[in-house]
mmCIF file of C-alpha atoms in Angstrom:
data_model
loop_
_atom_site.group_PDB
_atom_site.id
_atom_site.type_symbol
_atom_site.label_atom_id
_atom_site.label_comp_id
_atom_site.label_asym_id
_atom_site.label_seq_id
_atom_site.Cartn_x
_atom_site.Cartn_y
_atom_site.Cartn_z
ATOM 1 C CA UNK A 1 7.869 -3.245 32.193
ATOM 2 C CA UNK A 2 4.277 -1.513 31.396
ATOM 3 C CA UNK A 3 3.597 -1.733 27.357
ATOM 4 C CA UNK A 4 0.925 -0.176 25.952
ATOM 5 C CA UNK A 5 -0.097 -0.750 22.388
ATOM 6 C CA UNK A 6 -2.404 1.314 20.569
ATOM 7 C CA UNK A 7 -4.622 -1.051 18.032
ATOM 8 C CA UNK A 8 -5.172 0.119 14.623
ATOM 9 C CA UNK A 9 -8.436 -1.470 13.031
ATOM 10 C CA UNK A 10 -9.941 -1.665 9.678
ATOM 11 C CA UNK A 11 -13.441 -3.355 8.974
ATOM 12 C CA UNK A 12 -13.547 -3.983 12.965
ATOM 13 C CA UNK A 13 -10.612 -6.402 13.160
ATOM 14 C CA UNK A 14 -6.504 -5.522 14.381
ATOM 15 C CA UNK A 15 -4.689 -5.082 10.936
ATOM 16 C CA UNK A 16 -1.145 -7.357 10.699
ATOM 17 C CA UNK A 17 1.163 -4.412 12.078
ATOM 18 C CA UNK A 18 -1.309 -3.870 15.429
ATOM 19 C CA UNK A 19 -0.500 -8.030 15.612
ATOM 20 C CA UNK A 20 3.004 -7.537 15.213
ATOM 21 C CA UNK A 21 3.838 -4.953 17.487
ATOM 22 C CA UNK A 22 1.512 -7.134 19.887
ATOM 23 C CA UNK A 23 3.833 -10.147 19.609
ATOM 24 C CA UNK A 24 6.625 -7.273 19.911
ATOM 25 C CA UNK A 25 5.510 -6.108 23.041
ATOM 26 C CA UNK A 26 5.371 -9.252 24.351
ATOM 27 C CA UNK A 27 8.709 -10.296 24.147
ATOM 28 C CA UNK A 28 9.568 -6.770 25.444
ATOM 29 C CA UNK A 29 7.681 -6.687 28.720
ATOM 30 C CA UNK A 30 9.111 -10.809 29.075
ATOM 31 C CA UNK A 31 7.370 -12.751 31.509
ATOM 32 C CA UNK A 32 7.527 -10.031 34.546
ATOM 33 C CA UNK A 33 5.821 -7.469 32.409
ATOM 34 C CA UNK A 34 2.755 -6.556 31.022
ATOM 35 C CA UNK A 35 1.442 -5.784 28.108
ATOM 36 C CA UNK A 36 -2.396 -3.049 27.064
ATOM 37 C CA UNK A 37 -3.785 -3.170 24.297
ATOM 38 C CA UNK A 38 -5.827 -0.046 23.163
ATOM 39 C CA UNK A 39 -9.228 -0.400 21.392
ATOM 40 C CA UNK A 40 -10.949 2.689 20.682
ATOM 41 C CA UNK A 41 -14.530 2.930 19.518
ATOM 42 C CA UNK A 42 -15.111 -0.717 18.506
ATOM 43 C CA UNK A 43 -15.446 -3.581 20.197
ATOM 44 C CA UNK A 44 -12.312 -5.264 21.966
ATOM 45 C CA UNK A 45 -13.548 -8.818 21.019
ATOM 46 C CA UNK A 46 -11.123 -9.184 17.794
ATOM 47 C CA UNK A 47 -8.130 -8.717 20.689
ATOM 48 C CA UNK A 48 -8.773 -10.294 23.127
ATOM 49 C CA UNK A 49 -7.137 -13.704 22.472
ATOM 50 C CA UNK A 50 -3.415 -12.704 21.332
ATOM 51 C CA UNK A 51 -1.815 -12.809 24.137
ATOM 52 C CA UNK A 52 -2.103 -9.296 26.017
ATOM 53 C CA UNK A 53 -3.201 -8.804 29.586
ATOM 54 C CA UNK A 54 -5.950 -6.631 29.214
ATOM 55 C CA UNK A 55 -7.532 -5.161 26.645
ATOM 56 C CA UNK A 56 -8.415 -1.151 27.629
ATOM 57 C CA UNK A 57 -11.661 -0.208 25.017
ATOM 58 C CA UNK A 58 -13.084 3.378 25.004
ATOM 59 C CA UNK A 59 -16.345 2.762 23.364
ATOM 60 C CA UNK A 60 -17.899 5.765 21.712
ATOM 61 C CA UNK A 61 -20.054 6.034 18.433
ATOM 62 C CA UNK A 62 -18.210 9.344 17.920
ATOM 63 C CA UNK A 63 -15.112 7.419 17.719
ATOM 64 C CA UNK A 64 -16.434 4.396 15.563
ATOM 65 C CA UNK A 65 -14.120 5.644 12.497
ATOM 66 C CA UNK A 66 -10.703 7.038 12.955
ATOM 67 C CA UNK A 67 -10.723 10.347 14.199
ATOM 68 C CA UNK A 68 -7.120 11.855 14.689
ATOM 69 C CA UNK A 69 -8.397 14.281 17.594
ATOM 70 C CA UNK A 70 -10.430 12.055 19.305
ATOM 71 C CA UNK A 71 -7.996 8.808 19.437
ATOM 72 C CA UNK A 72 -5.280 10.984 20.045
ATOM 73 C CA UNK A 73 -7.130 12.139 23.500
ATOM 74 C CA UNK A 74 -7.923 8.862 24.026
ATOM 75 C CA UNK A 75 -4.891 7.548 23.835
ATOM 76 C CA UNK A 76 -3.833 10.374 26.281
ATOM 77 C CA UNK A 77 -6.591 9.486 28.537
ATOM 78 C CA UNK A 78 -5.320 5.862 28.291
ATOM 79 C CA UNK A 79 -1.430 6.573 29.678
ATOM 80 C CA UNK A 80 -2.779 8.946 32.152
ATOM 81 C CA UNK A 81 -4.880 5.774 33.340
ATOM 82 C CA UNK A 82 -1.935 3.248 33.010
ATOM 83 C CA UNK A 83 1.586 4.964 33.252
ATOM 84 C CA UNK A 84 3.155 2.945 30.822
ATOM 85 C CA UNK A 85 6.759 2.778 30.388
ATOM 86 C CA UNK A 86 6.255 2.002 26.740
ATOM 87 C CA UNK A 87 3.838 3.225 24.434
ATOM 88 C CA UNK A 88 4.040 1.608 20.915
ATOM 89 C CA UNK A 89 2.355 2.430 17.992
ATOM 90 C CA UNK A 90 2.787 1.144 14.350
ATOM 91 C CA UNK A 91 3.887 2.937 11.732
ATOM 92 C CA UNK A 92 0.543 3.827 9.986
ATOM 93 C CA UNK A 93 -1.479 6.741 9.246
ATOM 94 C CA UNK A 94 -2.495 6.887 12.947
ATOM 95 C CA UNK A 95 0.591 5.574 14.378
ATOM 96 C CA UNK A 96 2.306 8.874 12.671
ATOM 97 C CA UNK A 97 -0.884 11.089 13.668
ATOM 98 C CA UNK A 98 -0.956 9.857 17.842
ATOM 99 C CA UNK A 99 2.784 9.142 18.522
ATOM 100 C CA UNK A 100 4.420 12.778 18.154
ATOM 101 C CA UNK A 101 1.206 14.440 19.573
ATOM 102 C CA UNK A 102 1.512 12.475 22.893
ATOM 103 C CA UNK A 103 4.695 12.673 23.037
ATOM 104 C CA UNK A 104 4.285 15.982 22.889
ATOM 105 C CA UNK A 105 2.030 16.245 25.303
ATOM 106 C CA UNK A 106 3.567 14.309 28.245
ATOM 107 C CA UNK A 107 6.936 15.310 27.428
ATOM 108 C CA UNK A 108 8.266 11.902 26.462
ATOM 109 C CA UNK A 109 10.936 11.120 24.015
ATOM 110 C CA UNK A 110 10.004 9.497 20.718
ATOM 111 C CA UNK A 111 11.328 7.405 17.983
ATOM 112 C CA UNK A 112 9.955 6.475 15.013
ATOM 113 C CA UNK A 113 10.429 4.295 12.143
ATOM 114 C CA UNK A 114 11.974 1.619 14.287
ATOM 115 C CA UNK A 115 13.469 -1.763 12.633
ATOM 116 C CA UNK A 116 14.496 -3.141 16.488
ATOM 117 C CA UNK A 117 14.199 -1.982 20.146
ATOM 118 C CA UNK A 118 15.737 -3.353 22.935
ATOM 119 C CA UNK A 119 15.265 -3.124 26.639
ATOM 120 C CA UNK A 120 18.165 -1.477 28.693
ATOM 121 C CA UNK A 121 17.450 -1.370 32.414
ATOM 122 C CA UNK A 122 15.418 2.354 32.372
ATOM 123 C CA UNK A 123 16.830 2.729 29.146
ATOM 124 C CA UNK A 124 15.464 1.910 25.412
ATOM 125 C CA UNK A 125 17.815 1.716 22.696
ATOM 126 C CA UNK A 126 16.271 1.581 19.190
ATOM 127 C CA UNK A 127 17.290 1.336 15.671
ATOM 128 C CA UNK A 128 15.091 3.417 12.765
ATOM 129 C CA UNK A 129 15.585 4.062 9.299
ATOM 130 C CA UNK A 130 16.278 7.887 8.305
ATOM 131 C CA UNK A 131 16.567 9.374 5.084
ATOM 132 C CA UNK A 132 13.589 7.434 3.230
ATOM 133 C CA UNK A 133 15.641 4.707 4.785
ATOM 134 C CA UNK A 134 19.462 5.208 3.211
ATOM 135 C CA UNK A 135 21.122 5.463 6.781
ATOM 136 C CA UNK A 136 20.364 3.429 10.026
ATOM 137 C CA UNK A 137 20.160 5.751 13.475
ATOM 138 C CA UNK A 138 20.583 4.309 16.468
ATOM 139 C CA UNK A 139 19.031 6.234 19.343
ATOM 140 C CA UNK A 140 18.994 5.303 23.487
ATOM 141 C CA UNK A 141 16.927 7.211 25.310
ATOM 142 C CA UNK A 142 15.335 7.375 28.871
ATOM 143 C CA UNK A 143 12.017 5.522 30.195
ATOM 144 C CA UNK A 144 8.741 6.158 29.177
ATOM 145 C CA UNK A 145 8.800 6.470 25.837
ATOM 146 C CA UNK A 146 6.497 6.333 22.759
ATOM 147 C CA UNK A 147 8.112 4.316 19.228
ATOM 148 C CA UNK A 148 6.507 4.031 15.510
ATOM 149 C CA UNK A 149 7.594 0.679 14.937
ATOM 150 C CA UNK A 150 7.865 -0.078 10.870
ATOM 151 C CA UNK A 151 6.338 -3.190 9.480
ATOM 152 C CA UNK A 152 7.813 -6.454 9.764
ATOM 153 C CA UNK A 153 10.217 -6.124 12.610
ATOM 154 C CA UNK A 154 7.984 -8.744 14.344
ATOM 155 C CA UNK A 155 5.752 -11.568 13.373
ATOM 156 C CA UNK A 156 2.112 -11.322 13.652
ATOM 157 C CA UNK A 157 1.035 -12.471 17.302
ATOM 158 C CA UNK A 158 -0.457 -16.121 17.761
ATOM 159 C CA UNK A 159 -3.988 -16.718 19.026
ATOM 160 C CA UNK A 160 -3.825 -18.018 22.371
ATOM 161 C CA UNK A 161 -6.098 -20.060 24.807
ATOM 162 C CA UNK A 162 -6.202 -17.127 27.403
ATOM 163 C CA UNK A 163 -8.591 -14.781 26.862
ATOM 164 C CA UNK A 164 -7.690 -10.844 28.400
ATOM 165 C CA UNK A 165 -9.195 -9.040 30.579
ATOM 166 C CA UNK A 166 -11.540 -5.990 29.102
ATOM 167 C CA UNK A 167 -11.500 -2.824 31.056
ATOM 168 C CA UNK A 168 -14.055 -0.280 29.880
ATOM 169 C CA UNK A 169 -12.706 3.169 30.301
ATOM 170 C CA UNK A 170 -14.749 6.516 29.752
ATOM 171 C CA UNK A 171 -14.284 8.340 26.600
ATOM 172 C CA UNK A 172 -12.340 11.716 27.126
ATOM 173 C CA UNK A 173 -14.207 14.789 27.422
ATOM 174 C CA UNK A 174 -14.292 17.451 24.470
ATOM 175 C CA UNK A 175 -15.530 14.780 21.267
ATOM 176 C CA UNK A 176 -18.428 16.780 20.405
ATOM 177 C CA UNK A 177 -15.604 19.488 19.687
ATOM 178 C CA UNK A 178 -13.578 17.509 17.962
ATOM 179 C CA UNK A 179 -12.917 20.336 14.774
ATOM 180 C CA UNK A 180 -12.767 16.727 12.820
ATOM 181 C CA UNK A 181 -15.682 14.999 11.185
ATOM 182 C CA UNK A 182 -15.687 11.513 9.245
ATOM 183 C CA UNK A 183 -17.532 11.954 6.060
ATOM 184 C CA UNK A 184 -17.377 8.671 4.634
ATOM 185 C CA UNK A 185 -14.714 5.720 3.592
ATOM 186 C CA UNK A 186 -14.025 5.087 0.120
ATOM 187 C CA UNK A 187 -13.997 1.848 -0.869
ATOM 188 C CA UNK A 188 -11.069 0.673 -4.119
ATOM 189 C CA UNK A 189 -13.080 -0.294 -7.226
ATOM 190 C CA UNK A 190 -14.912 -3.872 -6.958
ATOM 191 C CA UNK A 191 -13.967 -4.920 -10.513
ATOM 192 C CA UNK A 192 -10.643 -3.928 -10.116
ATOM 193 C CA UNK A 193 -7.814 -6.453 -9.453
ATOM 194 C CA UNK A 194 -7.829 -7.001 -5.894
ATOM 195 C CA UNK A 195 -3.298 -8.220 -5.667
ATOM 196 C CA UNK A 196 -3.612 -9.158 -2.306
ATOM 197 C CA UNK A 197 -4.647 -12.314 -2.998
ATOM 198 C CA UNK A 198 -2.084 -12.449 -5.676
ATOM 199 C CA UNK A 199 0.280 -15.410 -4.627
ATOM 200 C CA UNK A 200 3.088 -13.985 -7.060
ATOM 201 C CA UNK A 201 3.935 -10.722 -7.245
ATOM 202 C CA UNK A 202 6.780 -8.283 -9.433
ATOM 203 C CA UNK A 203 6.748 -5.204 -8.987
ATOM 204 C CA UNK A 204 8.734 -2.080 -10.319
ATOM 205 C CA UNK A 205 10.319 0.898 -8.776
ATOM 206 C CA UNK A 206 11.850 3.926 -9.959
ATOM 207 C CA UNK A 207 14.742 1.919 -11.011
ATOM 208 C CA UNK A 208 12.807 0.274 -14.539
ATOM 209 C CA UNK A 209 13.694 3.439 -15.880
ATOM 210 C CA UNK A 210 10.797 3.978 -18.248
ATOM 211 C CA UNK A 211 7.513 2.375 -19.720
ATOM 212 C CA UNK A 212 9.632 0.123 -22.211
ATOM 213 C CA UNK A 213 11.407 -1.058 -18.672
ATOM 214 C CA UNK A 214 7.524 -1.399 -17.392
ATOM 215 C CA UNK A 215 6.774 -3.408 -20.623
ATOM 216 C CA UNK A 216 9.165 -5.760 -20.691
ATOM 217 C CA UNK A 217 8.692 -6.284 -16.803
ATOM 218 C CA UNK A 218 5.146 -6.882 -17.344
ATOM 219 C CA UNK A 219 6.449 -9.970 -20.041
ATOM 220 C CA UNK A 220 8.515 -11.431 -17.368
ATOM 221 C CA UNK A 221 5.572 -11.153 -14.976
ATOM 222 C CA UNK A 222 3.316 -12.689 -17.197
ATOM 223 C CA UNK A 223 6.506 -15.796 -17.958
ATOM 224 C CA UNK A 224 6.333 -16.154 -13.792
ATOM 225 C CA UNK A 225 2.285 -16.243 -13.608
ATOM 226 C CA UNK A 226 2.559 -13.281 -11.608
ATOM 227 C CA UNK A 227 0.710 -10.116 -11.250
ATOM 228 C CA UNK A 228 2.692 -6.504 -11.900
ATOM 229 C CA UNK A 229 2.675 -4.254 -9.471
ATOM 230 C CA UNK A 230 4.976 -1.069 -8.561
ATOM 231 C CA UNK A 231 5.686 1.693 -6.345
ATOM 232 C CA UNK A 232 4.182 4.593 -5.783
ATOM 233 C CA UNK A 233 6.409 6.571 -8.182
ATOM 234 C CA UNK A 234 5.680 4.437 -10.959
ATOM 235 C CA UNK A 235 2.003 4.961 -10.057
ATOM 236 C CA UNK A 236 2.621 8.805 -9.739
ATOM 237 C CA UNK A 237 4.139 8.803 -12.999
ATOM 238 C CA UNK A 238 1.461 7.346 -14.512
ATOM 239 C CA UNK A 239 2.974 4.078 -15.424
ATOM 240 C CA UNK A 240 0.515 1.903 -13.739
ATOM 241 C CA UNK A 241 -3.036 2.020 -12.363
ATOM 242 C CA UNK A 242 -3.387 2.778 -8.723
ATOM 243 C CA UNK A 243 -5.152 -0.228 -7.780
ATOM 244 C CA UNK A 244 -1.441 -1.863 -8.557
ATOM 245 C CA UNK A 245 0.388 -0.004 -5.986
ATOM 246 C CA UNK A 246 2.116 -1.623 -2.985
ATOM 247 C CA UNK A 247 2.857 0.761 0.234
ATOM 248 C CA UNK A 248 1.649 2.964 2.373
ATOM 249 C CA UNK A 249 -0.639 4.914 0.346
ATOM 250 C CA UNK A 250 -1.287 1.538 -1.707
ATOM 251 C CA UNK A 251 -2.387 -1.941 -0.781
ATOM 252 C CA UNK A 252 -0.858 -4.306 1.311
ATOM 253 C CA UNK A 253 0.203 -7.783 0.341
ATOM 254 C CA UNK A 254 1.468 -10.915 1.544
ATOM 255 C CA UNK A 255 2.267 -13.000 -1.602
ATOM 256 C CA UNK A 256 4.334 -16.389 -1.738
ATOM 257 C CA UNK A 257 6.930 -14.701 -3.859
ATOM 258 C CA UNK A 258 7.695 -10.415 -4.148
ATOM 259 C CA UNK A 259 10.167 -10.157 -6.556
ATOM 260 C CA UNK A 260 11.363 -5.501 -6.291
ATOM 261 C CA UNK A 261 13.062 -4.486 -9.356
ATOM 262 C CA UNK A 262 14.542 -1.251 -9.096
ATOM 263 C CA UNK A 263 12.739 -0.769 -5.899
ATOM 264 C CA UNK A 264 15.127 1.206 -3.016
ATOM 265 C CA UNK A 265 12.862 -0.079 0.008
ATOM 266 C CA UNK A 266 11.592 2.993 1.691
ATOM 267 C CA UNK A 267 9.521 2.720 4.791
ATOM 268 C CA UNK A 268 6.265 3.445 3.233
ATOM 269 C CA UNK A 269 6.859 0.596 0.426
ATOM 270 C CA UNK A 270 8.445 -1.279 3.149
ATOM 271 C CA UNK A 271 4.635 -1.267 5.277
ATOM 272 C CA UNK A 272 2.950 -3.037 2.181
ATOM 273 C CA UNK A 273 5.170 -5.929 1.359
ATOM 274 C CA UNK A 274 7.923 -6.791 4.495
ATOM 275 C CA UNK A 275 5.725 -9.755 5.486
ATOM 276 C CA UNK A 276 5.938 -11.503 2.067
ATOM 277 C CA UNK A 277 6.711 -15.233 2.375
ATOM 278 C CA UNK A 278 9.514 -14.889 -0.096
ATOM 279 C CA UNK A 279 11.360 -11.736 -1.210
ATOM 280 C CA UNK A 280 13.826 -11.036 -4.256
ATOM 281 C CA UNK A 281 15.478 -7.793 -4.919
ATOM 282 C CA UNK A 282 16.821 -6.350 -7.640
ATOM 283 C CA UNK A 283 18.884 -3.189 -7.419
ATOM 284 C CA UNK A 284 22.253 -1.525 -8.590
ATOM 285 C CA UNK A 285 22.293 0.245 -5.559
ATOM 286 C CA UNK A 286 24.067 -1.934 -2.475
ATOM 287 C CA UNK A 287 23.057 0.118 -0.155
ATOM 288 C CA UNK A 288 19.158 0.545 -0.839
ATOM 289 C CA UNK A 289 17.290 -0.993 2.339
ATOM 290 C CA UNK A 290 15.464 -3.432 0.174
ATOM 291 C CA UNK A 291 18.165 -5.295 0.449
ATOM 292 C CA UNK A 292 17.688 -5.438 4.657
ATOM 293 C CA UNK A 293 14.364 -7.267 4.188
ATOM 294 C CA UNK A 294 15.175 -9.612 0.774
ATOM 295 C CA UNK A 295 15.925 -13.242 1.133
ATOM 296 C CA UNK A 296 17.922 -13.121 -2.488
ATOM 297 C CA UNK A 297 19.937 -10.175 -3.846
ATOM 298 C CA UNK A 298 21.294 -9.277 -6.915
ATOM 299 C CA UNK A 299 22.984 -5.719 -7.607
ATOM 300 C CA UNK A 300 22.914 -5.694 -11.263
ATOM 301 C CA UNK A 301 21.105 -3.225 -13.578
ATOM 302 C CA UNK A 302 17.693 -4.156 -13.868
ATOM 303 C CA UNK A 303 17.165 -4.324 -17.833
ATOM 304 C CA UNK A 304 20.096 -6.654 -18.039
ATOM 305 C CA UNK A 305 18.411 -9.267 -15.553
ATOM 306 C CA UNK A 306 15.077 -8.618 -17.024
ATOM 307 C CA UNK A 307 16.585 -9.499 -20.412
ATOM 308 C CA UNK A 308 18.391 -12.571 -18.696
ATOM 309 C CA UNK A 309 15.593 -13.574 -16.753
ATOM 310 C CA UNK A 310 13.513 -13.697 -19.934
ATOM 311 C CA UNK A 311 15.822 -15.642 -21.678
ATOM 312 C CA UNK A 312 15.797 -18.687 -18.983
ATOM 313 C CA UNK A 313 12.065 -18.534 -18.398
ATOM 314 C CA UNK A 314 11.790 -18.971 -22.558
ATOM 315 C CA UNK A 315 13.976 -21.924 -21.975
#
C-alpha cells in the first residue's frame, strides 16, 4: 500500500488536518506500506519528523502561496512520479480544489467527506457524510483512489525520532501560465478576539432561534467563563461578529470544553471544532451529526436548557 498525502500549510507549518490524515495514512499503509507526503512551494522541514517515509517537495517561488492551478499540477506531477494507490487529501479549501480535478484527470474514483476508510484487499470502502451531513453513505470502490477526509477522523500525528527522506522533484511545466495570481493574504483584525486560545467555548447555531436566544446564551456563556461563538448562519444573519465564527469559512479551535446549542454539525462546522478536548451538544434533532462527534447529548429544546442551565449555574 502506496499513500500519498498532499500537505496543506499555513504560515509555513502542516495545519492539524494535514497531521491527521498523516497519522491516518499511517495506520492505512500498516507496517508493509508506505506513506508521501506532499510539500509544495515551501520548505519540507516542518514534515519531516511525523512519521512518513519521504517527504516529496516541489520548491517554486511561484508556488510559495496556494495556487489552485499550480498545486493541482503538482500534485499531478507527484502521482505520475509515485503511482500511489491512495491519494488523500483533507477536507479544506485545497483538499476540495485538487481532489476532484485529479481525479478527473487520471480517471480515478473519488470520495469525499470521509468519517472512516478501510483497506479491502484492492478495494477501499469508505464512509462520508452527505446531505450537509443528515445521511451516512457508504461507498467501496476499486484501487487507486483519491478521498477528502473530514476533520477529526484521526488524531494529529506524533513527532517521531526518524527523520524522512526529502526528494526534490521539478516543478511542472506551464506556472508562468497559470491564469491564477496571488494578490495578497488578509490577515483577521489584531484587536479582535483571537477564540482559539479560548479554553471554553459556547457557541450557537441556527437552532437559538433568534437574538433573545443569542442573548440569553451569551449570559450562560458569561456564568461558564466562556467565550460565545456560533455558526456561520448566525454570523450570516448578523447575530454575531465574524471574528466569532467556528468552521470552515471561520476559525478553528481546540478548546477544553465546546458546548453546540442548536448546532446540526455539518462538515464545514465540523472542520473547526471536531478536535475539541471536550464536546456537549445540544439539539432537538436526534439525528443531527453533532451528535456523532459529542461526548454528552441532550435532545431537548435549547431555550428550555438554557433557562435550566442558568438556573443551576445561579445556584
Amino acid at each position: 500500500m502506496r499513500i500519498l498525502v498532499y500537505i496543506d500549510l499555513l504560515a509555513g507549518s502542516a495545519t492539524s488536518l494535514s497531521k491527521e490524515l498523516i497519522a491516518g495514512a499511517l495506520k492505512l499503509a500498516g507496517p508493509s506500506g508506505s506513506v508521501d507526503l506532499a510539500v509544495i512551494g515551501n520548505d519540507a522541514g516542518s514534515v519531516s519528523n511525523l512519521g512518513a517515509g519521504r517527504v516529496l517537495q516541489i520548491q517554486d517561488p511561484r508556488l510559495m502561496h496556494y495556487n489552485p492551478a499550480g498545486h493541482i499540477a503538482s500534485i499531478d506531477a507527484l502521482i505520475e512520479h509515485t503511482s500511489p494507490d491512495l491519494v488523500l487529501l483533507g477536507y479544506c479549501t485545497a483538499g476540495l480544489d485538487i481532489g476532484p480535478y485529479v481525479a478527473m484527470k487520471r480517471n480515478l474514483p473519488l470520495v469525499s467527506y470521509c468519517t472512516d476508510i478501510r483497506i479491502e484487499g484492492a478495494e477501499v470502502e469508505a464512509e462520508s457524510q452527505i446531505y450537509g451531513g443528515k445521511m451516512t453513505a457508504t461507498s467501496k470502490i476499486s484501487l487507486p483512489a483519491v478521498l477528502v477526509v473530514n476533520p477529526g477522523v484521526y488524531r494529529e500525528a506524533d513527532v517521531s525520532t526518524a527523520v524522512a527522506e526529502i526528494v526534490h522533484v521539478d516543478a511542472p511545466s506551464g506556472l508562468d501560465r497559470m491564469g491564477i495570481d496571488f494578490i495578497r493574504a488578509t490577515e483577521p483584525d489584531p484587536n479582535a478576539i483571537d477564540i482559539t486560545k479560548s479554553d471554553r467555548l459556547l457557541c450557537v447555531g441556527r437552532g437559538i432561534g433568534d437574538t433573545d436566544g443569542v442573548e440569553n446564551a451569551r449570559q450562560v456563556a458569561g456564568l461558564l467563563g466562556a467565550e460565545l461563538v456560533g455558526s456561520r448562519p448566525v454570523v450570516d444573519a448578523g447575530w454575531l461578529p465574524k471574528e466569532r465564527q467556528v468552521g470552515k469559512s471561520g476559525r478553528k479551535v481546540k478548546p477544553r470544553l465546546y458546548m453546540a446549542l442548536g448546532v446540526s454539525g455539518a462538515p464545514e462546522h465540523l472542520e473547526g471544532m471536531a478536535s475539541s478536548g471536550t464536546i456537549v451538544a445540544v439539539n432537538s434533532d436526534a439525528r443531527a451529526p453533532i451528535f456523532d462527534y459529542a461526548h454528552f447529548g441532550a435532545t431537548v429544546d435549547v431555550s428550555d436548557f438554557l433557562e435550566a442551565l442558568t438556573e443551576a449555574l445561579d445556584k
